[in-house]
Coordinates of C-alpha atoms in Angstrom, one line a residue:
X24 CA -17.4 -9.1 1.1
X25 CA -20.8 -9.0 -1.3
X26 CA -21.3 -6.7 -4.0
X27 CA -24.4 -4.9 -3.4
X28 CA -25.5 -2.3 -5.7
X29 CA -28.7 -2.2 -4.5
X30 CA -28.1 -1.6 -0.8
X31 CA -25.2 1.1 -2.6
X32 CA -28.0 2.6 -4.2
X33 CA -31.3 2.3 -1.9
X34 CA -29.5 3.3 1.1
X35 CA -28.7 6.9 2.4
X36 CA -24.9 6.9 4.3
X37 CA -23.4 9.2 6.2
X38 CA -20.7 9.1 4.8
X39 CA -19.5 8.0 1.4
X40 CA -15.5 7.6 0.4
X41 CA -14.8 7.3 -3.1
X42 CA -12.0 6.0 -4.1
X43 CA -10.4 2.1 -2.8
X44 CA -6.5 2.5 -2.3
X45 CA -4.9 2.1 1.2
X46 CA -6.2 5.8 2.4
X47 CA -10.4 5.1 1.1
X48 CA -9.9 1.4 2.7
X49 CA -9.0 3.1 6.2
X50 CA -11.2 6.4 5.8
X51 CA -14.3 3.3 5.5
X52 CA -12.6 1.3 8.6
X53 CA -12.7 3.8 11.0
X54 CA -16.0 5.6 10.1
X55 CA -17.7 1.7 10.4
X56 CA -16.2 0.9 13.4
X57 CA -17.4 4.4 14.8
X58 CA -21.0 3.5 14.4
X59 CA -21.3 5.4 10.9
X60 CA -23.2 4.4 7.7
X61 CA -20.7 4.1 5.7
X62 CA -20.2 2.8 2.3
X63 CA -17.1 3.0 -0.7
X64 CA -16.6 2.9 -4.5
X65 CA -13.8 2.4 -6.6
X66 CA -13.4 2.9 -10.8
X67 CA -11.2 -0.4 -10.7
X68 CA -10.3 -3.3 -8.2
X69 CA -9.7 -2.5 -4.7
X70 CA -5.7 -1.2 -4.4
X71 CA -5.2 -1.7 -7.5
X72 CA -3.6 1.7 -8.9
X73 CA -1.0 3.8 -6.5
X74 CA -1.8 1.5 -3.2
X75 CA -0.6 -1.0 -5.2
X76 CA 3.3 0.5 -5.9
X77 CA 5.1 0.7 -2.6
X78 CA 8.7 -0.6 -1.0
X79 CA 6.5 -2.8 1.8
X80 CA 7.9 -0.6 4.5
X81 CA 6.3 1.0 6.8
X82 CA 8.7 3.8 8.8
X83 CA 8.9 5.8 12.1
X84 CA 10.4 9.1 10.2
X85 CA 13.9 8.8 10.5
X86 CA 14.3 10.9 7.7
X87 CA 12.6 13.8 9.3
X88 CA 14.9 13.9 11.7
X89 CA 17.5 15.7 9.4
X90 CA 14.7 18.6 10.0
X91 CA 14.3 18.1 13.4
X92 CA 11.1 17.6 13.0
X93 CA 10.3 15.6 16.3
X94 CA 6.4 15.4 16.4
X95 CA 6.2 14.5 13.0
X96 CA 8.4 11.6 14.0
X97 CA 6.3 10.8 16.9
X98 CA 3.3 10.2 14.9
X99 CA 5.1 8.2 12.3
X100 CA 6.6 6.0 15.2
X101 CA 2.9 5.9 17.1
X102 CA 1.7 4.8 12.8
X103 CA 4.8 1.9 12.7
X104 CA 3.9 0.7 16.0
X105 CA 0.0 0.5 15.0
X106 CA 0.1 -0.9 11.8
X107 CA 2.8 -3.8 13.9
X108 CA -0.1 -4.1 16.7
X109 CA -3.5 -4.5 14.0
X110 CA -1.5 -7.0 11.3
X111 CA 1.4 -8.9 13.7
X112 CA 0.6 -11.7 10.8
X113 CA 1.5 -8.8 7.4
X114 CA 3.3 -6.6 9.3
X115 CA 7.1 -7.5 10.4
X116 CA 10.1 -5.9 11.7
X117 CA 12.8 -5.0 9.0
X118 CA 16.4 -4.4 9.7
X119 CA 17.9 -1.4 8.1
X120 CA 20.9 -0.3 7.3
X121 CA 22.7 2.8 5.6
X122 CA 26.6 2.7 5.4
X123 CA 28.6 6.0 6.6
X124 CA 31.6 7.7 4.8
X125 CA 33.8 9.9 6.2
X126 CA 31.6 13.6 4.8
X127 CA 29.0 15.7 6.8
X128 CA 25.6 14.5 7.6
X129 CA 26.5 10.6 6.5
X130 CA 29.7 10.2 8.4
X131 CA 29.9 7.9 11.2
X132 CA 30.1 10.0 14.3
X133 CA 26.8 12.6 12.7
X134 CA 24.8 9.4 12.2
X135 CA 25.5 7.7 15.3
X136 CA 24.2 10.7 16.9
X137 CA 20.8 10.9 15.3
X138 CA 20.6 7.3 15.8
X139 CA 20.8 7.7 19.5
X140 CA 18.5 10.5 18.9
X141 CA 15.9 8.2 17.5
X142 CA 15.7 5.6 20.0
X143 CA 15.4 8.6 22.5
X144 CA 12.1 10.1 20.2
X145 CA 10.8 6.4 19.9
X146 CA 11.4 5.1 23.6
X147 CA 7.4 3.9 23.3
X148 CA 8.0 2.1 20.2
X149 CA 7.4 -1.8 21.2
X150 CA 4.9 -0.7 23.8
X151 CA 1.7 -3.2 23.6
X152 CA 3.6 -5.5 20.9
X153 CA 4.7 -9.1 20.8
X154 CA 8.1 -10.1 21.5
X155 CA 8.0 -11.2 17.6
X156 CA 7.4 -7.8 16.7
X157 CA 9.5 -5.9 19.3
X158 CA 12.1 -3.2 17.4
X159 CA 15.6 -3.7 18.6
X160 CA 17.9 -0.3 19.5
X161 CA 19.8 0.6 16.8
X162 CA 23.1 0.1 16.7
X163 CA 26.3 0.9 14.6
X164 CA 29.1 -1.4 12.6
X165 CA 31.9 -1.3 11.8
X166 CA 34.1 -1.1 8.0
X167 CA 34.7 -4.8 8.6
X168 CA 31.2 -5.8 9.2
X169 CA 29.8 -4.0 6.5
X170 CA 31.7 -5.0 4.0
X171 CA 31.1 -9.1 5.1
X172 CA 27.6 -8.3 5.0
X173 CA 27.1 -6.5 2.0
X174 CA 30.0 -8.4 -0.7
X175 CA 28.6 -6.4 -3.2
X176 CA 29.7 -3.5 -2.5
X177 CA 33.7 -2.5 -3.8
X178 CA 36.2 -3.3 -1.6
X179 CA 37.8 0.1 -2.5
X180 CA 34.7 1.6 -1.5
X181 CA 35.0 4.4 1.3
X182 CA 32.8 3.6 3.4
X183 CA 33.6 3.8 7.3
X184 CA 31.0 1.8 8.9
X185 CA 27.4 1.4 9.0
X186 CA 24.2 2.7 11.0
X187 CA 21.6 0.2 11.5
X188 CA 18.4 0.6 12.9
X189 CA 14.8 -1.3 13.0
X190 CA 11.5 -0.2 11.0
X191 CA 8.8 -2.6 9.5
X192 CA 8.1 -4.4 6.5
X193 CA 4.4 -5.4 5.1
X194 CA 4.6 -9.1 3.9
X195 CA 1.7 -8.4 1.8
X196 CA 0.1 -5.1 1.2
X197 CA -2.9 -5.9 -1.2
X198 CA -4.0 -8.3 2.1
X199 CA -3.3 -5.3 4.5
X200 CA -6.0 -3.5 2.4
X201 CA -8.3 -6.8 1.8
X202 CA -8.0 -7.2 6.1
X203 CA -9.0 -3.7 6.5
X204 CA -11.7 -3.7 4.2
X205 CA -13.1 -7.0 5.6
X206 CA -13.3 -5.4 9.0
X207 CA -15.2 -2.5 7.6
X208 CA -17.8 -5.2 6.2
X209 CA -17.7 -6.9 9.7
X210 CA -19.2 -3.5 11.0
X211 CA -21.9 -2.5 8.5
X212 CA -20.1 -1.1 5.7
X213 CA -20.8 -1.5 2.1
X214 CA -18.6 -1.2 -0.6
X215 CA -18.7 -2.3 -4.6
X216 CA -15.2 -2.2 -6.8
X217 CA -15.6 -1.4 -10.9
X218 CA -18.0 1.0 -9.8
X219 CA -16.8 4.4 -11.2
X220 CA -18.1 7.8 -9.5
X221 CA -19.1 10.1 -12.4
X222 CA -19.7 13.2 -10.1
X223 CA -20.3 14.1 -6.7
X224 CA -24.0 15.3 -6.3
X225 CA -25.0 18.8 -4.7
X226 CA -27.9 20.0 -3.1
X227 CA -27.6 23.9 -2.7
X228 CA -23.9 24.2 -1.4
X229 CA -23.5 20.6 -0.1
X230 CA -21.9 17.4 -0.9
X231 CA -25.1 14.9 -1.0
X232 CA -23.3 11.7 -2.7
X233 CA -22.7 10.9 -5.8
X234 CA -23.6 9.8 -9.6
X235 CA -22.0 6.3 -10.4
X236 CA -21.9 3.7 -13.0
X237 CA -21.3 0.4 -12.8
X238 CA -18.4 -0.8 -14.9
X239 CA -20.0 -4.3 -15.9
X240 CA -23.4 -3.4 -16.5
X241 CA -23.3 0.1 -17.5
X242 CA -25.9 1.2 -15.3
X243 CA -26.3 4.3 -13.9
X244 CA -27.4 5.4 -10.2
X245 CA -27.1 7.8 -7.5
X246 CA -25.5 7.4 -4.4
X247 CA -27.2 9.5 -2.0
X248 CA -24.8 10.3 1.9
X249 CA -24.4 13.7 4.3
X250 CA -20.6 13.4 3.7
X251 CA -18.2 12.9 0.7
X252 CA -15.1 11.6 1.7
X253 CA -12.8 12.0 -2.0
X254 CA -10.0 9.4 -1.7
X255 CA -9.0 9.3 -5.4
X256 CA -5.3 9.4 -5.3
X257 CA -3.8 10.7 -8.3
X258 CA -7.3 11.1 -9.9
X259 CA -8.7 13.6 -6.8
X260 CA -8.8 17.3 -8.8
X261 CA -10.6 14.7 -11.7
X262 CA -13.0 14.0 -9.0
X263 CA -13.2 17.8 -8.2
X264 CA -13.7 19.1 -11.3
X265 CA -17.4 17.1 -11.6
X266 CA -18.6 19.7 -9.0
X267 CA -18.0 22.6 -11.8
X268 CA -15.7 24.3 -9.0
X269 CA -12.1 24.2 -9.7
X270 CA -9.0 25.2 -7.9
X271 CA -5.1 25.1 -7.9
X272 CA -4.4 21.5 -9.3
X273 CA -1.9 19.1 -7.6
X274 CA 1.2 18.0 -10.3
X275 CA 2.1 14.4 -9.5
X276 CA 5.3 12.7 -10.0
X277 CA 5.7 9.2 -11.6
X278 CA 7.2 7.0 -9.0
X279 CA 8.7 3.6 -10.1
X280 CA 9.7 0.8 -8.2
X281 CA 11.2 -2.9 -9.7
X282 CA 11.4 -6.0 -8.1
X283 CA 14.2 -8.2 -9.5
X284 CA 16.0 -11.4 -8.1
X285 CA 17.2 -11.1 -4.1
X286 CA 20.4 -9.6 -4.5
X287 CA 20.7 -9.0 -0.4
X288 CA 19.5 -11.3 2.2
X289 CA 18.0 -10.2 5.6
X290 CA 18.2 -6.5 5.4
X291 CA 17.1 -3.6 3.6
X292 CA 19.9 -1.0 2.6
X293 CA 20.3 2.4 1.3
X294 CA 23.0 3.3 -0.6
X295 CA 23.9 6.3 -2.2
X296 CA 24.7 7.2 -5.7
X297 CA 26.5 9.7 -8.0
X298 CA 25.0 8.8 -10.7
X299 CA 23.2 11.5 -12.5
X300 CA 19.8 10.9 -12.0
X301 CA 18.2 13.0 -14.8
X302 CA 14.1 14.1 -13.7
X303 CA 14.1 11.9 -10.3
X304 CA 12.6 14.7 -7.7
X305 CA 13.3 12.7 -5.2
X306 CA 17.5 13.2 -5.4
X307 CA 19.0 15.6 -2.6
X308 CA 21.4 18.0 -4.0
X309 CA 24.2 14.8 -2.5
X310 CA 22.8 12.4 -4.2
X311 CA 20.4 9.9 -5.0
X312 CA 19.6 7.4 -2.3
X313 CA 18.8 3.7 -3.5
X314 CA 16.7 1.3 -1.3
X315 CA 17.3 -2.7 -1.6
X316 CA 14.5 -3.7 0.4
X317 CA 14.3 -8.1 1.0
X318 CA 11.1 -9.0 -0.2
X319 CA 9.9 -13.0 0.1
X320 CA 12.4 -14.4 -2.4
X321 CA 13.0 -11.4 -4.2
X322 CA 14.2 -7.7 -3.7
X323 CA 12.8 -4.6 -4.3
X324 CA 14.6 -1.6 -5.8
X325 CA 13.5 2.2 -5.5
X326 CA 11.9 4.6 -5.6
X327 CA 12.8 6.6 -9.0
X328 CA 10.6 9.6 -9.2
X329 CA 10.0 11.0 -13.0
X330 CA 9.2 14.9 -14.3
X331 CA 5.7 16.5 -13.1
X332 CA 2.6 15.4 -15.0
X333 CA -0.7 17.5 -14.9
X334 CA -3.0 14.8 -15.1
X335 CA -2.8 10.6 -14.4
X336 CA -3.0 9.9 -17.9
X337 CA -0.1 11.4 -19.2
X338 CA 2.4 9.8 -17.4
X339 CA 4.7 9.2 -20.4
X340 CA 6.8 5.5 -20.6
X341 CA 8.5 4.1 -17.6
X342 CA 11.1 2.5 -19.2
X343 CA 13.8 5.4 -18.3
X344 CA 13.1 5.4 -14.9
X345 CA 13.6 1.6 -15.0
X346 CA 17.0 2.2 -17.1
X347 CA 18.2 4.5 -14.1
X348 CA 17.4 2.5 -11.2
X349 CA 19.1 -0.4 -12.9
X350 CA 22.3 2.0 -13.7
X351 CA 22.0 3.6 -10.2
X352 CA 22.2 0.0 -8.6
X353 CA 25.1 -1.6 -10.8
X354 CA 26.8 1.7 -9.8
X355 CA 26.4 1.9 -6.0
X356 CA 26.4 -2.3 -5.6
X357 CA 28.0 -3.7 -8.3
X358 CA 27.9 -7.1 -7.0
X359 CA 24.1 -6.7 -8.3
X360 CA 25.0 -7.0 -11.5
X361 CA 21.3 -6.1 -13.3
X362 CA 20.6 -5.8 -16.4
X363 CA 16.5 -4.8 -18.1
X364 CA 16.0 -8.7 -18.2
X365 CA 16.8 -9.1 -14.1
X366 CA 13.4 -6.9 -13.8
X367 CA 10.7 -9.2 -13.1
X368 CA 7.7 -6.5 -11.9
X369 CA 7.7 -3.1 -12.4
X370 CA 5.5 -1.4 -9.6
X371 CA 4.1 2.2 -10.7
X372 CA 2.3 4.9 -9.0
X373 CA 1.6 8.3 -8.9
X374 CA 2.3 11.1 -5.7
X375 CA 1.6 14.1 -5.7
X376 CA 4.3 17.5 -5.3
X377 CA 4.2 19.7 -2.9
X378 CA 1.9 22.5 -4.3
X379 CA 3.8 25.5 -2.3
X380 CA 7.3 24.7 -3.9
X381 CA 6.2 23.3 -7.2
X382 CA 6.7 26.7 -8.8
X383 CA 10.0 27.4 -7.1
X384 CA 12.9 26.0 -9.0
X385 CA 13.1 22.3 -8.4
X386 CA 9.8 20.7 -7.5
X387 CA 9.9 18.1 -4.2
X388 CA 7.5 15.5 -3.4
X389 CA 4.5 16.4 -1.2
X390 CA 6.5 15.9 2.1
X391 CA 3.2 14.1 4.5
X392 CA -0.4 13.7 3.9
X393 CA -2.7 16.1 3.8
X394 CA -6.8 16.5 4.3
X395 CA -8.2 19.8 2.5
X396 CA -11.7 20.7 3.9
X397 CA -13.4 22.0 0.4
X398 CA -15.8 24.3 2.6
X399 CA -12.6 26.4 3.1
X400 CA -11.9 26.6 -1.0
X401 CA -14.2 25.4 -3.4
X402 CA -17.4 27.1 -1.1
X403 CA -18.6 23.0 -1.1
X404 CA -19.6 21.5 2.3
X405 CA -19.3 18.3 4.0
X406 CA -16.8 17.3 1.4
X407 CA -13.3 16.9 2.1
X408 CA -10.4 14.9 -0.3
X409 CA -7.8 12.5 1.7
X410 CA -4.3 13.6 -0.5
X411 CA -1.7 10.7 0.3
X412 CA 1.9 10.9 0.3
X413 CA 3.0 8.0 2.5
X414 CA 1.3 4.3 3.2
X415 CA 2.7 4.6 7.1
X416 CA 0.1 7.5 7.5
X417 CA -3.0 6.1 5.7
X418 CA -4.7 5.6 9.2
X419 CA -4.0 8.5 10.7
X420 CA -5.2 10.8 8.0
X421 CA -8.3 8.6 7.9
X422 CA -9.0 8.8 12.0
X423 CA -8.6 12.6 11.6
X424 CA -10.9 12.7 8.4
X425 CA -14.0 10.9 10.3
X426 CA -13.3 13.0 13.3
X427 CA -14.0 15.8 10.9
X428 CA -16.9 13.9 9.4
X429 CA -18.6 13.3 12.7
X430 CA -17.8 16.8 14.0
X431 CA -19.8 18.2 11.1
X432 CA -23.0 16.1 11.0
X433 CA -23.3 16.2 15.0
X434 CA -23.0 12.7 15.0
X435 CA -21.6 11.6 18.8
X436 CA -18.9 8.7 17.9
X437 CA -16.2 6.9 20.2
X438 CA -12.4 7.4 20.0
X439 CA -10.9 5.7 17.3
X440 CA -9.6 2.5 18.0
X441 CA -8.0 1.5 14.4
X442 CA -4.9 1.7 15.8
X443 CA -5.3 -1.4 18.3
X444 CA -7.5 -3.5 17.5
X445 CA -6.8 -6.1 15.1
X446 CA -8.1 -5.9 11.4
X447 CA -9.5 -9.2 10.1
X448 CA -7.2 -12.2 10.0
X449 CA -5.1 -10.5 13.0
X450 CA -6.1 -12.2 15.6
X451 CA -3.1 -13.9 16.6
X452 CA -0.4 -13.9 19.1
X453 CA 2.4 -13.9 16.1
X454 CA 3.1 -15.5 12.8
X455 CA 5.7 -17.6 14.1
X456 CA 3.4 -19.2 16.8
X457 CA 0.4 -19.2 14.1
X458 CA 2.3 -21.0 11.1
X459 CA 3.0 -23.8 13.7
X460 CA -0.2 -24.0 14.4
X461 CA -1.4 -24.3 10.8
X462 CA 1.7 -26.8 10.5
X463 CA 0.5 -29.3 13.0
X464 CA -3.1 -29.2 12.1
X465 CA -2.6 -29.4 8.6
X466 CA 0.5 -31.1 8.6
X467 CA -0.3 -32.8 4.7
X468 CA 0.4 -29.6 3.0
X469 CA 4.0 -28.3 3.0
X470 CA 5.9 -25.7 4.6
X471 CA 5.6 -23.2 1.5
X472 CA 1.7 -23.4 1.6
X473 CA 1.3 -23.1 5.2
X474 CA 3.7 -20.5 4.9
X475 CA 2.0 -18.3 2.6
X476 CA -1.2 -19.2 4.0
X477 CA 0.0 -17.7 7.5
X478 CA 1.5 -14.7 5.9
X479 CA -1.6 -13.9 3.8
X480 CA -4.2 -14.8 5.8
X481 CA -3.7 -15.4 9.7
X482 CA -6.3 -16.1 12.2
X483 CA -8.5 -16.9 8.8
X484 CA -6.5 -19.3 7.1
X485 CA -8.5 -21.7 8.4
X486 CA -11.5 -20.5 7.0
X487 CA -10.2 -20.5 3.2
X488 CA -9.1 -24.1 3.5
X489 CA -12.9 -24.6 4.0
X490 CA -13.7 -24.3 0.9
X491 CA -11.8 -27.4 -0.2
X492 CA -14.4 -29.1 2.5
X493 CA -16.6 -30.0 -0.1
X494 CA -13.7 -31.2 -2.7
X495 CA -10.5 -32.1 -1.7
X496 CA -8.9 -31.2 -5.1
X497 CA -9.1 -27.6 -4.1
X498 CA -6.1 -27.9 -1.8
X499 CA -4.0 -29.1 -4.6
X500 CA -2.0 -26.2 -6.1
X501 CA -2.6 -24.0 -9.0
X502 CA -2.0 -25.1 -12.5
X503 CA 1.7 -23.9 -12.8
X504 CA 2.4 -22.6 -9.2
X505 CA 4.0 -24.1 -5.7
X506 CA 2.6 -23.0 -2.9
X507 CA -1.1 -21.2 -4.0
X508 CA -4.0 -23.5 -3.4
X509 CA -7.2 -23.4 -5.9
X510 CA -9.5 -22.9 -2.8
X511 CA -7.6 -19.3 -1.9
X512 CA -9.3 -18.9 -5.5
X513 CA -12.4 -19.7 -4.8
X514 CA -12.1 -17.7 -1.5
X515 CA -11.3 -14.8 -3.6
X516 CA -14.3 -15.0 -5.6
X517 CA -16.4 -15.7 -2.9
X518 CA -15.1 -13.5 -0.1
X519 CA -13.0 -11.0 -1.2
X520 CA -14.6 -9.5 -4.3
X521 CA -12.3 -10.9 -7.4
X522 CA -14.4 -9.7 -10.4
X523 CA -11.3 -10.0 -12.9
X524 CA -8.4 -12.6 -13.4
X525 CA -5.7 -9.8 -12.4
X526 CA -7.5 -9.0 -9.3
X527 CA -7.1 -13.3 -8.7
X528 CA -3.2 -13.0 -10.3
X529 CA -2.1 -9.2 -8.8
X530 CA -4.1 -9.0 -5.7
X531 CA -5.4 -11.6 -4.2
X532 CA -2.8 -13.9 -4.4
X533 CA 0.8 -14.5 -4.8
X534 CA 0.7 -16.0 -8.2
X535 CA 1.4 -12.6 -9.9
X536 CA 3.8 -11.0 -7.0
X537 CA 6.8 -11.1 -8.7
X538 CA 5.9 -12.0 -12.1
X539 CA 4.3 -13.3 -15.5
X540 CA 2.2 -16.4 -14.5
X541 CA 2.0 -19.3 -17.1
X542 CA -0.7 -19.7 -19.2
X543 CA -2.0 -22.9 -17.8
X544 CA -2.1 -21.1 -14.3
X545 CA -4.1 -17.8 -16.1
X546 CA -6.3 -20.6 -18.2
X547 CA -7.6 -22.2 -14.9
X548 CA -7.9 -18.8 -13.2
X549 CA -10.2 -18.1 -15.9
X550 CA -12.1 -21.2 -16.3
X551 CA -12.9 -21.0 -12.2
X552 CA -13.8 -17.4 -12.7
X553 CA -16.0 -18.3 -14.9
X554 CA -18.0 -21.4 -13.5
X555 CA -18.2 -19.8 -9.9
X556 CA -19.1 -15.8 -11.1
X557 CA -21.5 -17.9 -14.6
X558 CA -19.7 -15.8 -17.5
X559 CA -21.8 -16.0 -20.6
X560 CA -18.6 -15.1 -22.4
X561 CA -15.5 -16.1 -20.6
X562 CA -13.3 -14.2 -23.7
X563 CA -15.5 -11.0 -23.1
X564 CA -14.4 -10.5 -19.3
X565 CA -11.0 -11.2 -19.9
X566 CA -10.5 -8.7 -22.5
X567 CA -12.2 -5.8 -20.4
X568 CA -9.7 -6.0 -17.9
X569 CA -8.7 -2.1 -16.6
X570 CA -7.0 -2.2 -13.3
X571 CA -3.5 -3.7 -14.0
X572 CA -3.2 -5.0 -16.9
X573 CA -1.4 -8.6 -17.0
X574 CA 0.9 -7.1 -19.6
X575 CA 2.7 -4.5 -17.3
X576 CA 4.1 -7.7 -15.9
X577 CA 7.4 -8.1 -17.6

C-alpha cells in the first residue's frame, strides 16, 4: 500500500468511502473487487478509533435467538462462517460457555433447548471450511464440570450446569483490516490515512466527492467521485452536517473493554452479575452479563457501555466504566481477583443507540447495522452513510452498500465474492499446517516468532522476512520485545502505510497489544521511522501523534 495523493486527487472514482474502520475497509473491498474505481480516506490511521475496541469475536447471533429472530441469525451464521473461510490464518474457532442456574430463560433445561435450536438454524455452518476451522455442536455440562473448569467461580455458587457452544475469535483484528485493505490495493483501489474529509462536495443535488486536507502537509484538495460512501463511525452526522442538511442525530454510547492478565484458559465465558451497573445500557433488566474472552496470553473483559453522548468528543472519563467491569468481575469470578493495576489496555469505542427507543425510557444499543440512503432524507443523491453496530456484519453491510452504489450509477458489476475468497495473506489451507511450514523453513527463529508471524501474517509471512534479505540484523527482535522482528517494521513502513510510531506500536504489530512498550523499543521505532520515511524532525512527528495516543496505554 502507497500513499498517493496525487492519484487521490487527479483521478475521478466512482465511488469514494470516507472513513477507514472495519466497515470503510470492506465497503472499498468489495466495490474494488467488483470492477469499481474506488478509492478511501481516513482523518487518522487505518482502524484506529472504534474498529480498534472489540472482544475479537466474531458471532452467529445466539443472542437473537431470545427474539426468535431466525433470519437475522442466519445471516450472522452465513457472516461467522465467511469471515472463518477469507482469514482461516486471523480467524479461529472459540469455545463458549455460559453457566445455567435453576431460574427462567438461564436454567438448564430453557438453554439446552435453544442450543439445540441453534445448531438446527446453523446446520450450514462449517460448509466450505477446514477441518481446523470446523464449529463443533454444542453441547451441555454438568455442575461438576463447570465448577473444575472454571475454579474461580464460588463453590456455593448456584449454578446447575453449563451451555457450551462454538463461535469465532479474530487473532488479530487490526491485520483483518490491513488484509482487507491490501486486497482492495491488489484490485485498483487507492486509499491515503491522515487525510481528513472537510466536506462532501455537491453539484446541484448530488454527492460529487469531497474537500480534504492532508494531515502532514496541510494541503488542501478535492476529491472528485459519482458516489459517497460515508463510513465515519461515531463521527457520521459530523460528516453530514458539511452538506448544510441536517437531520435527527444518532446518540452514541461509550463502550469499554480491558484486557488484563489470563484469568481463564481455553474458553470464553459469560457470567452474570448483580452488581448494580450504574449508566451501562447494555444491562437486561436480570442483570449484567460479563464476557471473559482468552486472548493470546491475556484475557479480555467487557463490554461496559456508559450514558448517551451527543457528539464523539464528549465522551467524558473512562475510568468508572473501568471501576465497574473490574467490581462486576471480582463479583461474578472471584477467583479473578482484579484490582485498577491488573488493567494493562483499555480498549474504547463509540456505538451508536437505537434512534427509535432513545427517547423511550431507557435507551438500548443500536441492535444491527444499518445503511440510510440520504436521497430518502437529507434530498442528497448518490450518498449513503454505513452506521455500524457489530464487527461480524461489516461485510455484509458493505456487499449491500455497493449493490446500491452500482444500482444507482448503472454500472453492471458481478456478485459479490467477499465472502469466499481469501483476503491477502489467506491463502492457506490452516494456521496449524502454515506455522509448520514457516517452522521448517525458517527453523533459526523460534516458535514465538514463527508463531506470531503465522498469526499475523499467513501466506505473506514470507514476504516480510524479505526485507531482512538485504541485512540479516532485521530478523533479530525489537529493542525490548520477544517475538517481533525489526523487518515486520520495515514492512510496516513500506507496505502497510505506518506514518506514526503508534500505528508501528498499536496496529501493526504486537508490541503495543497488551501494553506500554519500553522506551528503548519506542526509541528504535522512532529512529527506523525516521531513516526509512527521512524526518527532518524526528521530535516533530512524534509529538503530532492523533490516532491513539501511546498514553491511553496504561
Amino acid at each position: 500500500m502507497k500513499r498517493d495523493l496525487s492519484a487521490l486527487a487527479s483521478r475521478r472514482h466512482d465511488v469514494l468511502i470516507v472513513g477507514g474502520g472495519i466497515y470503510g475497509a470492506c465497503a472499498l473491498w468489495d466495490a474494488a473487487h467488483r470492477g469499481l474505481k474506488a478509492a478511501l480516506i481516513e482523518k487518522g490511521d487505518f482502524g484506529g478509533a472504534t474498529s480498534s475496541n472489540s472482544m475479537k469475536t466474531v458471532h452467529g447471533g445466539l443472542r437473537y435467538l431470545q427474539d426468535f429472530d431466525l433470519p437475522l441469525m442466519r445471516t450472522m451464521i452465513k457472516e461467522r462462517r465467511a469471515w472463518m473461510t477469507i482469514a482461516p490464518h486471523l480467524v479461529q474457532p472459540l469455545r463458549m460457555l455460559f453457566p445455567t442456574d435453576g431460574r427462567g430463560r438461564h436454567s438448564r433445561g430453557v438453554l439446552s433447548v435453544a442450543l439445540r435450536v441453534t445448531d438446527l438454524v446453523g446446520y450450514d455452518r462449517n460448509r466450505d471450511l477446514g477441518k481446523n476451522s470446523h464449529l463443533p455442536r454444542s453441547t451441555m455440562l454438568t455442575r461438576d464440570e463447570v465448577l473444575s473448569q472454571l475454579p474461580g467461580l464460588q463453590s456455593s455458587t448456584k449454578i446447575t450446569g453449563a451451555a457450551v457452544w462454538y463461535d469465532a475469535q479474530v487473532l488479530n483484528t487490526e491485520q483483518m483490516l490491513l488484509s482487507i485493505l491490501k486486497s482492495a490495493v491488489q484490485r485498483g483501489a487507492i486509499l491515503a490515512n491522515y487525510v481528513r474529509a472537510e466536506s462532501i462536495l455537491l453539484e446541484g443535488q448530488s454527492a460529487v466527492g469531497a474537500r480534504a486536507r492532508d494531515l502532514e502537509s496541510s494541503q488542501r484538495f478535492d476529491i472528485h467521485a459519482r458516489f459517497v460512501v460515508n463510513a465515519t463511525g461515531p463521527w457520521v452526522e459530523q460528516m453530514l452536517s458539511s452538506t448544510g442538511r441536517r437531520r435527527p442525530r444518532f446518540k452514541l454510547s461509550r463502550a469499554v473493554n480491558i484486557v488484563v492478565p489470563k484469568i481463564i484458559d481455553g474458553v470464553g465465558v459469560g457470567l452474570r452479575s448483580c452488581v448494580q451497573m450504574k449508566g451501562d445500557l447494555s444491562r437486561p433488566r436480570s442483570g449484567k452479563t460479563i464476557f471473559i474472552v482468552p486472548w493470546r496470553d491475556w484475557s479480555i473483559i467487557g463490554t461496559m457501555h456508559g450514558a448517551p453522548v451527543d457528539r464523539p468528543e464528549h465522551v467524558g472519563p473512562i475510568e468508572p466504566e473501568i471501576e465497574r467491569l473490574i467490581s462486576g468481575v471480582n463479583e461474578v469470578y472471584p477467583g479473578a481477583n482484579l484490582d485498577r493495576s491488573s488493567v494493562s489496555m483499555v480498549h474504547t469505542g463509540l456505538q451508536p443507540l437505537d434512534p427509535r427507543r432513545v427517547d423511550r425510557g431507557r435507551p438500548e444499543l443500536l441492535r444491527e447495522s444499518e445503511l440510510a440512503d440520504h436521497e430518502s432524507d437529507l434530498g442528497i443523491r448518490n450518498l449513503i452513510s454505513l452506521i455500524g453496530a457489530k464487527y461480524t456484519s461489516a461485510r455484509w453491510l458493505a456487499e449491500r452498500a455497493i449493490d446500491l452504489v452500482a444500482h444507482r450509477l448503472d454500472i453492471p458489476v458481478p456478485p459479490s465474492r467477499t465472502g469466499s475468497i481469501p483476503v491477502h495473506g489467506g491463502q492457506i489451507t490452516s494456521l496449524e499446517d502454515e506455522t509448520s511450514a514457516l517452522q521448517a523453513r525458517f527453523s533459526f527463529l523460534s516458535e514465538s516468532v514463527i508463531r506470531q508471524l503465522a498469526q499475523a501474517y499467513g501466506s505473506e509471512a514470507e514476504r516480510v522476512l524479505a526485507y531482512a534479505q538485504d541485512d540479516l540484523s532485521k530478523l533479530q527482535a525489537i529493542a525490548g520485545q520477544s517475538s517481533v522482528l525489526r523487518c515486520q517494521i520495515y514492512y510496516a513502513i513500506q507496505e502497510e502505510m505506518a506514518r506514526r510510531p503508534s500505528d508501528v506500536v498499536l496496529r501493526r504489530t504486537d508490541i503495543g497489544s497488551a501494553g506500554p512498550p519500553s522506551q528503548s523499543t519506542l526509541q528504535e521505532i522512532q529512529d527506523i521511522m525516521a531513516q526509512v520515511l527521512g524526518w527532518r524532525s524526528l521530535s516533530s512527528d512524534v509529538e503530532n501523534e492523533d490516532s491513539v495516543p501511546l498514553a491511553e496505554l496504561p
